[in-house]
Coordinates of N, CA and C in Angstrom, one line a residue:
P1 N 102.9 98.1 91.3 CA 102.3 98.7 90.1 C 102.6 100.3 90.2
V2 N 102.7 100.7 88.9 CA 103.0 102.1 88.7 C 101.6 102.9 89.0
F3 N 101.4 104.0 89.4 CA 100.3 104.7 89.6 C 100.6 106.3 89.3
G4 N 99.5 107.1 89.0 CA 99.8 108.4 88.7 C 100.5 109.4 89.9
A5 N 101.7 109.9 89.4 CA 102.5 110.9 90.3 C 101.7 112.1 90.8
D6 N 100.5 112.3 90.2 CA 99.8 113.7 90.6 C 99.2 113.6 92.0
K7 N 98.8 112.4 92.6 CA 98.0 112.3 93.7 C 98.6 111.3 94.7
N8 N 98.4 111.6 95.9 CA 99.0 110.7 97.0 C 97.9 109.6 97.2
V9 N 98.4 108.3 97.3 CA 97.5 107.2 97.4 C 98.2 106.5 98.7
A10 N 97.1 106.3 99.5 CA 97.4 105.3 100.9 C 96.5 104.5 101.2
V11 N 96.9 103.4 101.8 CA 95.9 102.4 102.2 C 96.4 101.9 103.6
V12 N 95.4 101.7 104.4 CA 95.7 101.2 105.8 C 95.3 99.8 106.0
L13 N 96.3 98.9 106.3 CA 95.9 97.5 106.4 C 96.0 97.1 107.8
E14 N 95.1 96.1 108.3 CA 95.1 95.4 109.6 C 95.7 94.2 109.4
I15 N 96.8 93.8 110.3 CA 97.5 92.6 110.1 C 97.5 91.9 111.5
K16 N 97.0 90.7 111.6 CA 96.8 89.8 112.9 C 98.1 89.0 112.8
I17 N 98.8 89.0 114.0 CA 99.9 88.2 114.1 C 99.8 87.2 115.4
D18 N 100.5 86.4 115.4 CA 100.6 85.5 116.7 C 101.8 85.9 117.4
P19 N 101.9 85.2 118.5 CA 103.0 85.6 119.4 C 104.5 85.3 118.8
R20 N 104.6 84.5 118.0 CA 105.9 84.3 117.1 C 106.0 85.3 116.1
G21 N 105.0 85.9 115.6 CA 105.2 87.1 114.7 C 104.5 86.5 113.3
K22 N 104.1 85.1 113.3 CA 103.3 84.6 112.2 C 102.0 85.6 111.8
I23 N 102.0 85.8 110.5 CA 100.9 86.7 110.0 C 99.7 85.7 109.8
S24 N 98.7 86.0 110.5 CA 97.5 84.9 110.4 C 96.3 85.6 109.6
A25 N 96.4 86.8 109.5 CA 95.3 87.4 108.6 C 95.5 88.6 108.3
S26 N 95.1 89.2 107.1 CA 95.2 90.8 107.0 C 94.2 91.2 106.0
R27 N 93.8 92.4 106.2 CA 92.7 93.0 105.4 C 92.8 94.5 105.4
V28 N 92.2 95.0 104.2 CA 92.1 96.6 104.1 C 91.3 97.1 105.1
L29 N 91.7 98.0 105.8 CA 91.1 98.6 106.9 C 90.4 100.0 106.4
T30 N 91.4 100.7 105.7 CA 90.8 102.0 104.9 C 91.4 102.2 103.5
P31 N 90.6 101.8 102.5 CA 90.9 101.7 101.0 C 91.7 103.0 100.5
S32 N 92.5 102.8 99.8 CA 93.2 103.9 99.1 C 92.3 104.6 97.9
G33 N 91.3 104.0 97.4 CA 90.6 104.3 96.3 C 91.2 103.9 95.1
T34 N 92.1 103.3 95.2 CA 92.8 102.5 93.8 C 93.0 101.0 94.4
A35 N 92.3 100.2 93.6 CA 92.2 98.9 94.0 C 93.5 98.2 93.7
R36 N 94.2 98.5 92.6 CA 95.4 97.9 92.3 C 96.5 98.2 93.4
F37 N 96.4 99.3 94.1 CA 97.4 99.7 95.0 C 97.0 98.8 96.3
D38 N 95.8 98.9 96.6 CA 95.4 98.0 97.8 C 95.8 96.7 97.7
D39 N 95.4 96.1 96.6 CA 95.8 94.6 96.4 C 97.2 94.4 96.4
S40 N 98.1 95.3 95.9 CA 99.6 95.3 95.9 C 100.0 95.3 97.3
A41 N 99.7 96.2 98.0 CA 100.0 96.2 99.6 C 99.6 94.7 100.4
L42 N 98.3 94.3 100.1 CA 98.0 93.0 100.5 C 98.9 91.8 100.2
N43 N 99.2 91.9 98.8 CA 100.0 90.8 98.3 C 101.5 90.7 99.1
A44 N 101.9 92.2 99.4 CA 103.2 92.4 99.9 C 103.2 91.7 101.4
V45 N 102.1 92.1 102.1 CA 101.9 91.4 103.4 C 101.9 89.9 103.3
N46 N 101.1 89.4 102.5 CA 100.7 87.9 102.4 C 102.4 87.2 102.0
E47 N 102.9 87.8 101.1 CA 104.3 87.2 100.8 C 105.2 87.2 102.0
T48 N 105.0 88.2 102.9 CA 106.0 88.2 104.0 C 105.8 87.1 104.9
Q49 N 104.5 86.7 105.1 CA 104.2 85.5 105.9 C 104.7 85.9 107.5
S50 N 105.5 86.3 107.8 CA 105.9 86.4 109.3 C 106.8 87.7 109.4
L51 N 106.7 88.3 110.8 CA 107.4 89.4 111.2 C 108.2 89.0 112.3
P52 N 109.2 89.9 112.9 CA 109.7 89.5 114.3 C 108.5 89.6 115.3
P53 N 108.8 88.8 116.3 CA 107.8 88.6 117.3 C 107.4 89.8 118.1
P54 N 106.2 90.1 118.3 CA 105.7 91.5 119.0 C 106.5 91.4 120.3
P55 N 106.6 92.7 121.0 CA 107.1 93.0 122.0 C 106.5 92.4 123.4
S56 N 105.1 92.1 123.2 CA 104.4 91.3 124.2 C 103.1 90.6 123.6
K57 N 102.7 89.5 124.4 CA 101.8 88.8 123.9 C 100.4 89.4 123.6
S58 N 100.2 90.5 124.4 CA 99.1 91.5 124.0 C 98.9 92.1 122.7
V59 N 100.2 92.1 122.1 CA 100.2 92.7 120.9 C 99.8 91.8 119.6
D60 N 98.6 91.6 119.1 CA 98.2 90.8 118.1 C 97.7 91.2 116.9
T61 N 97.7 92.7 116.8 CA 97.0 93.3 115.6 C 98.0 94.6 115.3
L62 N 98.3 94.5 114.0 CA 99.1 95.8 113.6 C 98.1 96.6 112.6
R63 N 98.4 97.9 112.5 CA 97.9 98.8 111.5 C 98.9 99.3 110.9
I64 N 99.0 99.1 109.6 CA 100.2 99.8 108.8 C 99.6 100.4 107.5
T65 N 100.0 101.7 107.4 CA 99.7 102.6 106.5 C 100.8 102.5 105.2
F66 N 100.4 102.1 104.0 CA 101.3 102.0 102.8 C 101.1 103.3 102.2
N67 N 101.8 104.2 102.1 CA 101.7 105.6 101.5 C 102.7 105.5 100.1
L68 N 102.1 105.8 98.9 CA 102.8 105.8 97.8 C 104.0 106.9 97.8
Q69 N 103.6 108.0 98.2 CA 104.7 109.1 98.3 C 105.8 108.7 99.3
D70 N 105.7 107.8 100.4 CA 106.6 107.4 101.2 C 107.5 106.2 100.3
L71 N 106.8 105.6 99.7 CA 107.4 104.4 98.9 C 108.5 104.8 97.8
R72 N 108.2 106.0 97.2 CA 108.8 106.7 96.2 C 110.2 107.1 96.7
K73 N 110.4 107.4 98.0 CA 111.4 108.1 98.5 C 112.6 107.2 98.3

């Protein structure tokens, strides 16, 4: 979605993955204050469905920041 260019918007998502990299759950950890942006980030993760396998079996949670300013570059 298109958002105002005058402010930086960022959301932190927590993503649970299995040893093969399959995404089993995702949630907003720190909201951006813009629900449409948060929903867009969650939808992007849910559509991805899987990631490369993590480097070790002890890695089962990722925290990713989606930052609107970075996405515009």
